[in-house]
mmCIF file of C-alpha atoms in Angstrom:
data_model
loop_
_atom_site.group_PDB
_atom_site.id
_atom_site.type_symbol
_atom_site.label_atom_id
_atom_site.label_comp_id
_atom_site.label_asym_id
_atom_site.label_seq_id
_atom_site.Cartn_x
_atom_site.Cartn_y
_atom_site.Cartn_z
ATOM 1 C CA MET L 1 123.218 -26.482 -74.321
ATOM 2 C CA GLU L 2 122.532 -23.479 -72.165
ATOM 3 C CA SER L 3 120.079 -23.563 -69.290
ATOM 4 C CA ASN L 4 116.456 -23.602 -70.279
ATOM 5 C CA ASP L 5 114.964 -20.221 -71.292
ATOM 6 C CA THR L 6 111.244 -19.659 -70.792
ATOM 7 C CA THR L 7 108.363 -17.589 -72.154
ATOM 8 C CA ASP L 8 104.585 -17.588 -72.032
ATOM 9 C CA VAL L 9 104.087 -18.160 -75.760
ATOM 10 C CA ALA L 10 106.659 -19.148 -78.370
ATOM 11 C CA ILE L 11 105.732 -18.561 -81.997
ATOM 12 C CA ILE L 12 107.668 -20.211 -84.825
ATOM 13 C CA GLY L 13 107.731 -17.921 -87.859
ATOM 14 C CA ALA L 14 107.447 -14.142 -88.289
ATOM 15 C CA GLY L 15 105.173 -14.094 -91.343
ATOM 16 C CA PRO L 16 101.593 -12.757 -91.244
ATOM 17 C CA ALA L 17 100.201 -15.518 -89.012
ATOM 18 C CA GLY L 18 103.058 -15.272 -86.529
ATOM 19 C CA ALA L 19 102.978 -11.477 -86.463
ATOM 20 C CA ALA L 20 99.200 -11.345 -85.976
ATOM 21 C CA ALA L 21 99.187 -13.886 -83.146
ATOM 22 C CA ALA L 22 102.201 -12.229 -81.504
ATOM 23 C CA ALA L 23 100.647 -8.757 -81.655
ATOM 24 C CA TRP L 24 97.299 -9.943 -80.264
ATOM 25 C CA LEU L 25 98.856 -11.855 -77.361
ATOM 26 C CA ALA L 26 101.498 -9.247 -76.514
ATOM 27 C CA ARG L 27 98.854 -6.512 -76.328
ATOM 28 C CA ARG L 28 97.184 -8.571 -73.609
ATOM 29 C CA GLY L 29 100.273 -8.671 -71.456
ATOM 30 C CA LEU L 30 101.672 -12.098 -72.303
ATOM 31 C CA HIS L 31 105.394 -12.627 -72.820
ATOM 32 C CA VAL L 32 105.728 -13.621 -76.486
ATOM 33 C CA ARG L 33 108.860 -14.805 -78.304
ATOM 34 C CA VAL L 34 108.828 -15.109 -82.107
ATOM 35 C CA ILE L 35 111.481 -17.404 -83.618
ATOM 36 C CA GLU L 36 112.243 -16.738 -87.292
ATOM 37 C CA ARG L 37 114.725 -18.710 -89.390
ATOM 38 C CA SER L 38 115.440 -15.964 -91.950
ATOM 39 C CA ARG L 39 116.391 -12.296 -91.711
ATOM 40 C CA PHE L 40 113.715 -9.780 -92.676
ATOM 41 C CA PRO L 41 112.996 -8.264 -95.130
ATOM 42 C CA ARG L 42 112.894 -11.418 -97.230
ATOM 43 C CA PHE L 43 111.123 -12.326 -100.470
ATOM 44 C CA SER L 44 107.885 -14.319 -100.424
ATOM 45 C CA ILE L 45 105.126 -15.013 -102.894
ATOM 46 C CA GLY L 46 101.463 -14.748 -101.922
ATOM 47 C CA GLU L 47 101.238 -11.050 -102.698
ATOM 48 C CA SER L 48 97.544 -10.608 -103.477
ATOM 49 C CA LEU L 49 95.456 -10.255 -100.326
ATOM 50 C CA LEU L 50 91.703 -10.680 -99.827
ATOM 51 C CA PRO L 51 89.370 -8.178 -98.106
ATOM 52 C CA GLN L 52 88.715 -10.586 -95.216
ATOM 53 C CA CYS L 53 92.358 -9.947 -94.216
ATOM 54 C CA MET L 54 91.501 -6.372 -93.290
ATOM 55 C CA VAL L 55 89.203 -7.557 -90.483
ATOM 56 C CA HIS L 56 91.977 -9.654 -88.958
ATOM 57 C CA LEU L 57 94.624 -6.950 -89.314
ATOM 58 C CA GLU L 58 92.367 -4.552 -87.443
ATOM 59 C CA ASP L 59 91.542 -7.125 -84.758
ATOM 60 C CA CYS L 60 95.209 -7.753 -83.931
ATOM 61 C CA GLY L 61 96.121 -4.064 -84.069
ATOM 62 C CA LEU L 62 98.309 -4.223 -87.185
ATOM 63 C CA LEU L 63 96.083 -2.427 -89.695
ATOM 64 C CA ASP L 64 97.783 0.937 -89.190
ATOM 65 C CA ALA L 65 101.224 -0.633 -89.643
ATOM 66 C CA ALA L 66 100.103 -2.179 -92.918
ATOM 67 C CA GLN L 67 98.366 0.977 -94.164
ATOM 68 C CA ALA L 68 101.615 2.899 -93.730
ATOM 69 C CA GLY L 69 103.051 0.832 -96.594
ATOM 70 C CA ASP L 70 100.857 2.667 -99.140
ATOM 71 C CA PHE L 71 100.305 -0.576 -101.050
ATOM 72 C CA GLN L 72 98.466 -0.982 -104.355
ATOM 73 C CA PRO L 73 94.697 -1.081 -103.699
ATOM 74 C CA LYS L 74 92.793 -4.186 -104.825
ATOM 75 C CA ASN L 75 89.041 -4.437 -105.394
ATOM 76 C CA GLY L 76 88.642 -7.730 -107.225
ATOM 77 C CA ALA L 77 89.920 -10.238 -109.769
ATOM 78 C CA ALA L 78 89.912 -10.068 -113.567
ATOM 79 C CA PHE L 79 89.976 -13.192 -115.734
ATOM 80 C CA SER L 80 91.092 -13.764 -119.313
ATOM 81 C CA TRP L 81 90.720 -16.780 -121.620
ATOM 82 C CA ARG L 82 90.911 -16.979 -125.418
ATOM 83 C CA GLY L 83 90.156 -13.291 -125.828
ATOM 84 C CA GLN L 84 87.277 -13.313 -123.334
ATOM 85 C CA ASP L 85 87.548 -10.982 -120.360
ATOM 86 C CA THR L 86 85.431 -10.830 -117.233
ATOM 87 C CA ALA L 87 85.828 -9.696 -113.643
ATOM 88 C CA ILE L 88 84.647 -10.325 -110.106
ATOM 89 C CA ASP L 89 84.311 -7.089 -108.140
ATOM 90 C CA PHE L 90 84.579 -7.522 -104.373
ATOM 91 C CA ARG L 91 82.522 -4.360 -103.877
ATOM 92 C CA ASP L 92 79.532 -6.318 -105.210
ATOM 93 C CA LYS L 93 79.691 -9.120 -102.643
ATOM 94 C CA PHE L 94 77.078 -10.932 -100.567
ATOM 95 C CA SER L 95 78.796 -10.937 -97.154
ATOM 96 C CA PRO L 96 79.244 -7.923 -94.863
ATOM 97 C CA GLY L 97 82.732 -6.614 -94.187
ATOM 98 C CA PRO L 98 85.518 -4.774 -96.028
ATOM 99 C CA ASP L 99 85.367 -5.006 -99.821
ATOM 100 C CA THR L 100 88.842 -3.792 -100.776
ATOM 101 C CA THR L 101 92.373 -4.748 -99.784
ATOM 102 C CA TRP L 102 95.919 -4.513 -101.190
ATOM 103 C CA GLN L 103 98.399 -6.157 -103.492
ATOM 104 C CA VAL L 104 101.698 -6.141 -101.625
ATOM 105 C CA GLU L 105 105.346 -6.894 -102.013
ATOM 106 C CA ARG L 106 105.624 -9.326 -99.167
ATOM 107 C CA ALA L 107 109.158 -8.360 -98.135
ATOM 108 C CA ASP L 108 107.858 -4.924 -97.142
ATOM 109 C CA PHE L 109 104.417 -6.057 -95.926
ATOM 110 C CA ASP L 110 105.713 -8.848 -93.675
ATOM 111 C CA LEU L 111 108.410 -6.610 -92.208
ATOM 112 C CA ARG L 112 105.829 -3.963 -91.322
ATOM 113 C CA LEU L 113 103.645 -6.548 -89.589
ATOM 114 C CA ILE L 114 106.386 -8.120 -87.482
ATOM 115 C CA GLU L 115 107.724 -4.679 -86.537
ATOM 116 C CA GLY L 116 104.189 -3.800 -85.473
ATOM 117 C CA ALA L 117 104.120 -6.943 -83.315
ATOM 118 C CA ARG L 118 107.472 -5.967 -81.819
ATOM 119 C CA GLN L 119 106.127 -2.500 -80.990
ATOM 120 C CA ALA L 120 103.187 -4.213 -79.287
ATOM 121 C CA GLY L 121 105.649 -5.958 -76.962
ATOM 122 C CA ALA L 122 106.618 -9.206 -78.684
ATOM 123 C CA GLU L 123 110.285 -10.229 -78.783
ATOM 124 C CA VAL L 124 111.576 -11.374 -82.180
ATOM 125 C CA GLU L 125 114.653 -13.516 -82.839
ATOM 126 C CA PHE L 126 115.763 -13.657 -86.480
ATOM 127 C CA ASP L 127 118.364 -16.062 -87.926
ATOM 128 C CA THR L 128 117.244 -18.777 -85.510
ATOM 129 C CA ARG L 129 115.896 -22.173 -86.486
ATOM 130 C CA VAL L 130 114.004 -24.862 -84.587
ATOM 131 C CA GLU L 131 115.882 -28.151 -84.505
ATOM 132 C CA ALA L 132 113.786 -30.228 -82.107
ATOM 133 C CA PHE L 133 110.494 -30.135 -80.251
ATOM 134 C CA ILE L 134 109.042 -31.805 -77.176
ATOM 135 C CA ALA L 135 105.245 -31.682 -76.930
ATOM 136 C CA ASP L 136 103.779 -31.258 -73.458
ATOM 137 C CA ASP L 137 100.476 -29.998 -72.112
ATOM 138 C CA ASP L 138 102.161 -27.734 -69.571
ATOM 139 C CA ARG L 139 105.699 -26.971 -70.814
ATOM 140 C CA PRO L 140 106.333 -27.741 -74.496
ATOM 141 C CA CYS L 141 109.963 -27.130 -75.424
ATOM 142 C CA LEU L 142 111.935 -26.119 -78.525
ATOM 143 C CA THR L 143 115.604 -26.638 -79.289
ATOM 144 C CA LEU L 144 116.898 -23.552 -81.094
ATOM 145 C CA VAL L 145 120.027 -23.154 -83.227
ATOM 146 C CA ASP L 146 121.503 -19.785 -84.224
ATOM 147 C CA THR L 147 123.837 -18.886 -87.093
ATOM 148 C CA THR L 148 126.906 -19.907 -85.056
ATOM 149 C CA ASP L 149 125.390 -23.387 -84.475
ATOM 150 C CA GLU L 150 124.941 -22.642 -80.791
ATOM 151 C CA ARG L 151 122.044 -24.642 -79.358
ATOM 152 C CA ARG L 152 119.716 -23.644 -76.552
ATOM 153 C CA SER L 153 116.313 -24.659 -75.314
ATOM 154 C CA LEU L 154 113.198 -22.533 -75.007
ATOM 155 C CA SER L 155 110.238 -23.786 -73.032
ATOM 156 C CA ALA L 156 106.850 -22.116 -73.141
ATOM 157 C CA ARG L 157 103.390 -22.455 -71.728
ATOM 158 C CA PHE L 158 102.120 -22.774 -75.324
ATOM 159 C CA ILE L 159 103.667 -22.897 -78.797
ATOM 160 C CA LEU L 160 102.152 -21.697 -82.083
ATOM 161 C CA ASP L 161 103.706 -22.869 -85.339
ATOM 162 C CA ALA L 162 103.422 -20.190 -88.030
ATOM 163 C CA SER L 163 106.418 -21.420 -90.035
ATOM 164 C CA GLY L 164 104.603 -21.461 -93.386
ATOM 165 C CA TYR L 165 106.091 -23.725 -96.038
ATOM 166 C CA GLY L 166 108.720 -24.828 -93.479
ATOM 167 C CA ARG L 167 105.957 -26.712 -91.587
ATOM 168 C CA VAL L 168 108.308 -27.164 -88.648
ATOM 169 C CA LEU L 169 106.104 -28.941 -86.116
ATOM 170 C CA ALA L 170 104.260 -30.986 -88.750
ATOM 171 C CA ARG L 171 107.637 -32.488 -89.703
ATOM 172 C CA LEU L 172 108.955 -32.901 -86.177
ATOM 173 C CA THR L 173 105.756 -34.514 -84.851
ATOM 174 C CA GLY L 174 104.916 -36.700 -87.840
ATOM 175 C CA LEU L 175 101.594 -34.931 -88.430
ATOM 176 C CA ALA L 176 102.282 -34.183 -92.107
ATOM 177 C CA ARG L 177 100.164 -35.982 -94.678
ATOM 178 C CA PRO L 178 99.706 -35.555 -98.453
ATOM 179 C CA SER L 179 97.173 -33.058 -99.725
ATOM 180 C CA VAL L 180 94.120 -34.310 -101.599
ATOM 181 C CA LEU L 181 94.992 -31.767 -104.306
ATOM 182 C CA GLU L 182 97.100 -32.770 -107.289
ATOM 183 C CA PRO L 183 100.784 -31.770 -107.093
ATOM 184 C CA ARG L 184 101.546 -28.697 -109.200
ATOM 185 C CA CYS L 185 104.447 -26.393 -109.942
ATOM 186 C CA ALA L 186 104.681 -22.580 -109.974
ATOM 187 C CA LEU L 187 107.240 -20.423 -111.797
ATOM 188 C CA PHE L 188 107.297 -16.751 -110.846
ATOM 189 C CA THR L 189 109.195 -13.476 -110.893
ATOM 190 C CA HIS L 190 108.839 -9.758 -110.280
ATOM 191 C CA ILE L 191 108.802 -7.477 -113.299
ATOM 192 C CA GLU L 192 108.862 -3.898 -114.444
ATOM 193 C CA ASP L 193 105.580 -4.369 -116.281
ATOM 194 C CA ARG L 194 105.696 -1.241 -118.501
ATOM 195 C CA ILE L 195 101.997 -1.627 -119.251
ATOM 196 C CA VAL L 196 100.656 1.172 -121.418
ATOM 197 C CA CYS L 197 97.124 -0.163 -122.040
ATOM 198 C CA PRO L 198 94.702 2.479 -120.690
ATOM 199 C CA HIS L 199 92.065 -0.196 -119.977
ATOM 200 C CA HIS L 200 94.252 -2.302 -117.673
ATOM 201 C CA ASP L 201 92.835 -2.239 -114.134
ATOM 202 C CA ARG L 202 95.728 -2.224 -111.665
ATOM 203 C CA GLU L 203 93.253 -2.636 -108.785
ATOM 204 C CA LYS L 204 92.551 -6.242 -109.750
ATOM 205 C CA ILE L 205 94.715 -9.317 -109.923
ATOM 206 C CA LEU L 206 94.623 -10.648 -113.498
ATOM 207 C CA ILE L 207 94.231 -14.417 -113.837
ATOM 208 C CA GLY L 208 94.603 -15.995 -117.264
ATOM 209 C CA LEU L 209 93.905 -19.496 -118.545
ATOM 210 C CA HIS L 210 96.155 -21.070 -121.163
ATOM 211 C CA PRO L 211 94.155 -21.238 -124.407
ATOM 212 C CA GLU L 212 95.068 -24.887 -125.128
ATOM 213 C CA HIS L 213 95.991 -26.374 -121.735
ATOM 214 C CA PRO L 214 93.241 -25.690 -119.153
ATOM 215 C CA GLY L 215 95.405 -26.962 -116.290
ATOM 216 C CA ILE L 216 97.851 -24.087 -116.815
ATOM 217 C CA TRP L 217 97.005 -20.619 -115.543
ATOM 218 C CA PHE L 218 98.794 -17.300 -115.008
ATOM 219 C CA TRP L 219 98.770 -14.472 -112.493
ATOM 220 C CA LEU L 220 99.645 -10.811 -112.856
ATOM 221 C CA ILE L 221 99.576 -8.858 -109.584
ATOM 222 C CA PRO L 222 100.232 -5.123 -110.079
ATOM 223 C CA PHE L 223 102.188 -3.224 -107.415
ATOM 224 C CA ARG L 224 102.930 0.466 -107.069
ATOM 225 C CA GLN L 225 105.548 2.203 -109.246
ATOM 226 C CA GLY L 226 104.921 0.034 -112.314
ATOM 227 C CA ARG L 227 106.094 -3.240 -110.837
ATOM 228 C CA ALA L 228 104.181 -6.507 -110.708
ATOM 229 C CA SER L 229 104.344 -10.144 -109.664
ATOM 230 C CA LEU L 230 104.050 -12.574 -112.569
ATOM 231 C CA GLY L 231 103.643 -16.339 -112.398
ATOM 232 C CA VAL L 232 102.459 -19.496 -114.107
ATOM 233 C CA VAL L 233 101.067 -22.620 -112.441
ATOM 234 C CA GLY L 234 100.533 -26.062 -113.907
ATOM 235 C CA ASP L 235 101.534 -29.688 -113.987
ATOM 236 C CA ARG L 236 105.315 -29.967 -113.729
ATOM 237 C CA ALA L 237 105.664 -31.992 -116.924
ATOM 238 C CA ALA L 238 103.621 -29.458 -118.879
ATOM 239 C CA LEU L 239 105.778 -26.592 -117.645
ATOM 240 C CA GLU L 240 109.019 -28.484 -118.252
ATOM 241 C CA SER L 241 108.062 -29.079 -121.874
ATOM 242 C CA ALA L 242 107.714 -25.334 -122.531
ATOM 243 C CA GLY L 243 111.433 -24.529 -122.688
ATOM 244 C CA ALA L 244 115.010 -25.352 -121.806
ATOM 245 C CA ASP L 245 115.054 -23.442 -118.503
ATOM 246 C CA ASP L 246 112.559 -21.784 -116.170
ATOM 247 C CA ASN L 247 113.037 -18.319 -117.653
ATOM 248 C CA GLU L 248 112.307 -19.579 -121.163
ATOM 249 C CA ARG L 249 109.375 -21.660 -119.895
ATOM 250 C CA LEU L 250 107.715 -18.793 -118.052
ATOM 251 C CA TRP L 251 107.908 -16.310 -120.925
ATOM 252 C CA HIS L 252 106.990 -18.868 -123.598
ATOM 253 C CA LEU L 253 103.818 -19.753 -121.705
ATOM 254 C CA ILE L 254 102.977 -16.110 -120.944
ATOM 255 C CA ARG L 255 103.142 -15.245 -124.645
ATOM 256 C CA ALA L 256 100.579 -17.991 -125.373
ATOM 257 C CA GLU L 257 97.804 -16.092 -123.559
ATOM 258 C CA PRO L 258 96.635 -13.168 -125.731
ATOM 259 C CA ARG L 259 95.829 -10.687 -122.960
ATOM 260 C CA PHE L 260 99.072 -11.332 -121.074
ATOM 261 C CA ALA L 261 101.104 -11.207 -124.283
ATOM 262 C CA GLU L 262 99.562 -7.852 -125.189
ATOM 263 C CA LEU L 263 100.015 -6.279 -121.772
ATOM 264 C CA LEU L 264 103.568 -7.496 -121.195
ATOM 265 C CA THR L 265 105.142 -6.764 -124.574
ATOM 266 C CA ASN L 266 107.772 -4.537 -122.968
ATOM 267 C CA ALA L 267 107.987 -6.212 -119.541
ATOM 268 C CA GLU L 268 111.332 -7.129 -117.998
ATOM 269 C CA SER L 269 112.136 -9.396 -115.046
ATOM 270 C CA ILE L 270 113.809 -7.670 -112.117
ATOM 271 C CA ARG L 271 114.570 -10.830 -110.149
ATOM 272 C CA ASP L 272 115.537 -14.397 -111.018
ATOM 273 C CA ILE L 273 112.750 -16.833 -111.863
ATOM 274 C CA GLY L 274 111.603 -18.688 -108.756
ATOM 275 C CA ARG L 275 110.144 -22.175 -108.614
ATOM 276 C CA LEU L 276 107.835 -23.726 -106.026
ATOM 277 C CA GLU L 277 106.484 -27.237 -106.489
ATOM 278 C CA GLY L 278 104.673 -29.834 -104.471
ATOM 279 C CA TYR L 279 103.414 -26.970 -102.310
ATOM 280 C CA SER L 280 99.952 -28.332 -101.441
ATOM 281 C CA ALA L 281 100.126 -29.995 -98.024
ATOM 282 C CA ASP L 282 97.986 -31.119 -95.112
ATOM 283 C CA VAL L 283 98.258 -32.502 -91.593
ATOM 284 C CA THR L 284 96.325 -35.132 -89.666
ATOM 285 C CA ARG L 285 95.425 -32.551 -87.020
ATOM 286 C CA LEU L 286 96.119 -28.891 -86.297
ATOM 287 C CA HIS L 287 96.909 -29.140 -82.591
ATOM 288 C CA GLY L 288 98.509 -31.330 -79.949
ATOM 289 C CA PRO L 289 99.806 -31.192 -76.373
ATOM 290 C CA GLY L 290 100.808 -27.582 -75.841
ATOM 291 C CA PHE L 291 100.802 -26.490 -79.481
ATOM 292 C CA ALA L 292 98.697 -25.505 -82.498
ATOM 293 C CA LEU L 293 99.484 -25.036 -86.197
ATOM 294 C CA LEU L 294 98.631 -21.820 -88.038
ATOM 295 C CA GLY L 295 98.202 -21.092 -91.751
ATOM 296 C CA ASN L 296 100.501 -22.878 -94.176
ATOM 297 C CA ALA L 297 102.210 -24.694 -91.306
ATOM 298 C CA GLY L 298 99.037 -26.769 -91.199
ATOM 299 C CA GLU L 299 97.380 -26.906 -94.619
ATOM 300 C CA PHE L 300 98.200 -25.058 -97.813
ATOM 301 C CA LEU L 301 95.942 -25.325 -100.850
ATOM 302 C CA ASP L 302 97.016 -23.477 -103.994
ATOM 303 C CA PRO L 303 97.988 -19.970 -105.141
ATOM 304 C CA VAL L 304 94.816 -19.509 -107.171
ATOM 305 C CA PHE L 305 92.346 -17.147 -105.429
ATOM 306 C CA SER L 306 95.081 -15.951 -103.027
ATOM 307 C CA SER L 307 93.662 -17.670 -99.945
ATOM 308 C CA GLY L 308 96.997 -18.265 -98.170
ATOM 309 C CA VAL L 309 97.367 -15.038 -96.165
ATOM 310 C CA THR L 310 93.639 -14.998 -95.365
ATOM 311 C CA ILE L 311 93.766 -18.512 -93.906
ATOM 312 C CA ALA L 312 96.980 -17.638 -92.048
ATOM 313 C CA LEU L 313 95.459 -14.556 -90.409
ATOM 314 C CA ASP L 314 92.161 -16.295 -89.686
ATOM 315 C CA SER L 315 93.950 -19.166 -87.943
ATOM 316 C CA ALA L 316 96.049 -16.738 -85.891
ATOM 317 C CA LEU L 317 93.021 -14.757 -84.720
ATOM 318 C CA ARG L 318 91.182 -17.972 -83.824
ATOM 319 C CA ALA L 319 94.116 -19.433 -81.902
ATOM 320 C CA ALA L 320 95.394 -16.392 -79.998
ATOM 321 C CA PRO L 321 92.272 -15.819 -77.836
ATOM 322 C CA LEU L 322 92.163 -19.545 -77.028
ATOM 323 C CA VAL L 323 95.808 -19.448 -75.930
ATOM 324 C CA GLU L 324 95.084 -16.512 -73.637
ATOM 325 C CA ARG L 325 92.075 -18.283 -72.129
ATOM 326 C CA GLN L 326 93.998 -21.535 -71.650
ATOM 327 C CA LEU L 327 96.890 -19.759 -69.945
ATOM 328 C CA SER L 328 94.331 -18.102 -67.659
ATOM 329 C CA GLY L 329 93.247 -21.551 -66.470
ATOM 330 C CA GLU L 330 90.299 -22.255 -68.763
ATOM 331 C CA ARG L 331 90.009 -25.699 -70.344
ATOM 332 C CA ILE L 332 90.024 -25.376 -74.141
ATOM 333 C CA ASP L 333 88.726 -27.988 -76.577
ATOM 334 C CA TRP L 334 91.108 -27.231 -79.447
ATOM 335 C CA ASP L 335 89.282 -29.574 -81.784
ATOM 336 C CA SER L 336 85.819 -28.023 -81.527
ATOM 337 C CA GLN L 337 86.907 -24.445 -80.814
ATOM 338 C CA PHE L 338 89.812 -24.137 -83.272
ATOM 339 C CA GLU L 339 90.349 -26.954 -85.733
ATOM 340 C CA GLN L 340 86.793 -27.701 -86.840
ATOM 341 C CA PRO L 341 85.701 -24.103 -87.514
ATOM 342 C CA LEU L 342 89.011 -23.243 -89.211
ATOM 343 C CA ARG L 343 88.832 -26.292 -91.457
ATOM 344 C CA ARG L 344 85.273 -25.457 -92.519
ATOM 345 C CA GLY L 345 86.463 -22.280 -94.198
ATOM 346 C CA VAL L 346 89.519 -24.019 -95.659
ATOM 347 C CA ALA L 347 87.207 -26.676 -97.090
ATOM 348 C CA THR L 348 85.191 -23.962 -98.856
ATOM 349 C CA PHE L 349 88.355 -22.602 -100.468
ATOM 350 C CA ARG L 350 89.361 -26.160 -101.402
ATOM 351 C CA GLU L 351 86.057 -26.751 -103.186
ATOM 352 C CA PHE L 352 86.637 -23.586 -105.239
ATOM 353 C CA VAL L 353 90.220 -24.620 -106.030
ATOM 354 C CA GLU L 354 89.077 -28.038 -107.225
ATOM 355 C CA ALA L 355 86.286 -26.426 -109.258
ATOM 356 C CA TRP L 356 88.864 -24.147 -110.883
ATOM 357 C CA TYR L 357 91.067 -27.011 -112.047
ATOM 358 C CA ASP L 358 88.276 -29.324 -113.223
ATOM 359 C CA GLY L 359 86.693 -26.525 -115.274
ATOM 360 C CA ARG L 360 83.495 -25.915 -113.334
ATOM 361 C CA LEU L 361 84.512 -22.536 -111.943
ATOM 362 C CA PRO L 362 85.898 -21.080 -115.196
ATOM 363 C CA ARG L 363 82.626 -22.111 -116.824
ATOM 364 C CA ILE L 364 80.755 -20.174 -114.137
ATOM 365 C CA ILE L 365 83.032 -17.128 -114.139
ATOM 366 C CA PHE L 366 82.973 -16.660 -117.926
ATOM 367 C CA ASN L 367 79.203 -17.127 -118.157
ATOM 368 C CA ALA L 368 77.448 -13.766 -118.294
ATOM 369 C CA GLN L 369 73.994 -15.060 -117.417
ATOM 370 C CA GLN L 370 74.104 -15.330 -113.617
ATOM 371 C CA THR L 371 71.874 -13.083 -111.599
ATOM 372 C CA PRO L 372 73.654 -10.323 -109.645
ATOM 373 C CA ARG L 373 72.769 -12.175 -106.430
ATOM 374 C CA ILE L 374 74.567 -15.349 -107.483
ATOM 375 C CA ARG L 375 77.511 -13.345 -108.745
ATOM 376 C CA SER L 376 77.698 -11.587 -105.372
ATOM 377 C CA MET L 377 77.796 -14.935 -103.548
ATOM 378 C CA ILE L 378 80.731 -16.101 -105.680
ATOM 379 C CA SER L 379 82.403 -12.736 -105.117
ATOM 380 C CA SER L 380 82.128 -13.125 -101.337
ATOM 381 C CA VAL L 381 84.008 -16.429 -101.307
ATOM 382 C CA LEU L 382 86.701 -15.059 -103.607
ATOM 383 C CA ALA L 383 86.951 -12.015 -101.295
ATOM 384 C CA GLY L 384 87.851 -14.385 -98.452
ATOM 385 C CA TYR L 385 84.517 -14.681 -96.635
ATOM 386 C CA ALA L 386 84.694 -18.474 -96.716
ATOM 387 C CA TRP L 387 83.340 -18.824 -93.165
ATOM 388 C CA ASP L 388 80.066 -16.940 -93.820
ATOM 389 C CA GLU L 389 77.604 -19.831 -93.747
ATOM 390 C CA SER L 390 74.709 -17.527 -94.589
ATOM 391 C CA ASN L 391 76.178 -17.667 -98.116
ATOM 392 C CA PRO L 392 74.796 -20.723 -99.952
ATOM 393 C CA PHE L 393 78.135 -21.154 -101.734
ATOM 394 C CA VAL L 394 79.776 -21.584 -98.320
ATOM 395 C CA ALA L 395 77.084 -23.678 -96.648
ATOM 396 C CA ALA L 396 76.969 -26.204 -99.513
ATOM 397 C CA SER L 397 79.874 -25.333 -101.795
ATOM 398 C CA ARG L 398 80.172 -28.505 -103.849
ATOM 399 C CA ARG L 399 76.477 -29.017 -104.515
ATOM 400 C CA ARG L 400 75.872 -25.422 -105.510
ATOM 401 C CA LEU L 401 78.991 -25.192 -107.662
ATOM 402 C CA ASN L 402 77.938 -28.415 -109.413
ATOM 403 C CA SER L 403 74.423 -27.112 -110.028
ATOM 404 C CA LEU L 404 75.589 -23.747 -111.280
ATOM 405 C CA ALA L 405 78.280 -25.245 -113.532
ATOM 406 C CA GLU L 406 75.715 -27.621 -115.031
ATOM 407 C CA ALA L 407 73.368 -24.731 -115.718
ATOM 408 C CA CYS L 408 76.211 -22.818 -117.374
ATOM 409 C CA THR L 409 77.037 -25.837 -119.528
ATOM 410 C CA ASP L 410 73.470 -25.871 -120.750
ATOM 411 C CA ASP L 411 73.777 -22.118 -121.364
ATOM 412 C CA ALA L 412 70.336 -21.738 -119.917
ATOM 413 C CA SER L 413 69.915 -18.365 -118.294
ATOM 414 C CA SER L 414 66.627 -19.409 -116.772
ATOM 415 C CA ALA L 415 68.232 -22.455 -115.175
ATOM 416 C CA ILE L 416 71.065 -20.327 -113.818
ATOM 417 C CA SER L 417 68.651 -17.948 -112.193
ATOM 418 C CA GLU L 418 66.896 -20.871 -110.525
ATOM 419 C CA VAL L 419 70.036 -22.243 -108.790
ATOM 420 C CA ARG L 420 69.500 -21.904 -105.055
#
């Protein structure tokens, strides 16, 4: 092993969380090294952003880099089930802040962000993986391996893990623990959608529920130039029973939902079917001696409602200022100043995910009787404003979702209007 290399901050992973943290810290004069296992551009799912992301992109100085991608605008989410259609429009939300965002091909989006971080002064090493880690309050250290299997060490004054599904430090430190969410499987692809329906709104992600199996749902995320991301999520056994291989399973299930079947009559896959399963994960804590975990490297919930990139960026913009302050000599309580506030927003998203799968949230979304005020509160959470505790559906998510779902079950418009 070569002699020890050093930096102020080492960041594992060049996705949105890593790029945002790197850009923020580098702009403040810190020496930042980003370690990325793959070579960009590279494919990733998680293509539908939320408006809350725009705040974080601006705060870390990467909004202009992202805007240069000319991505498909997004202003909400449309839902379809058994011939019923409804929509949540982010422009009619309760919380202040941006109300539109983008739907992005992540290969292009992520590359633009990490190049923006590089232009801000961060150094980026692709094709390099982390093999080992030593936690330390003053000089945590990584063992790095390149494509020629050459090993070297990199010590830092602080390390941020933004490795996404790789969850590098969670594995190396034994912090990983099972998620409270049920294990599920996703099949997905990119398509030439060839949609000719004049009423299809390309500025909204389309989410469909299987007409017979409520645990199975679909996404259609339109991009520019007539392309789209298409996927199905459900229990692995249910998906496996739908065909002989993943291609047959995906298209058989898609054809079962009337709206998707109508829109995608002429669609054609332009990449192989991908599979991701057992993706929900958690950790016992999000920080330790000389390190913190960002985004999916800590906890990942579920693809529904597209919270992944929002949580990743939020965690990065919470952690980066604390790193700067700690390296300036300030004592930081990472539990109260980082983990607890971050987890409060994640918990809000988790309540909505659980309400989606147990049927409460579909019952609410497809009920036309809510007041505009209640609808705007739901819209705010789905737009990513899961930390706005002035919103009753953030401050007491479970209780208010339960009350509203019960009112919708009774189909009592007066009861719905009384939910507070």
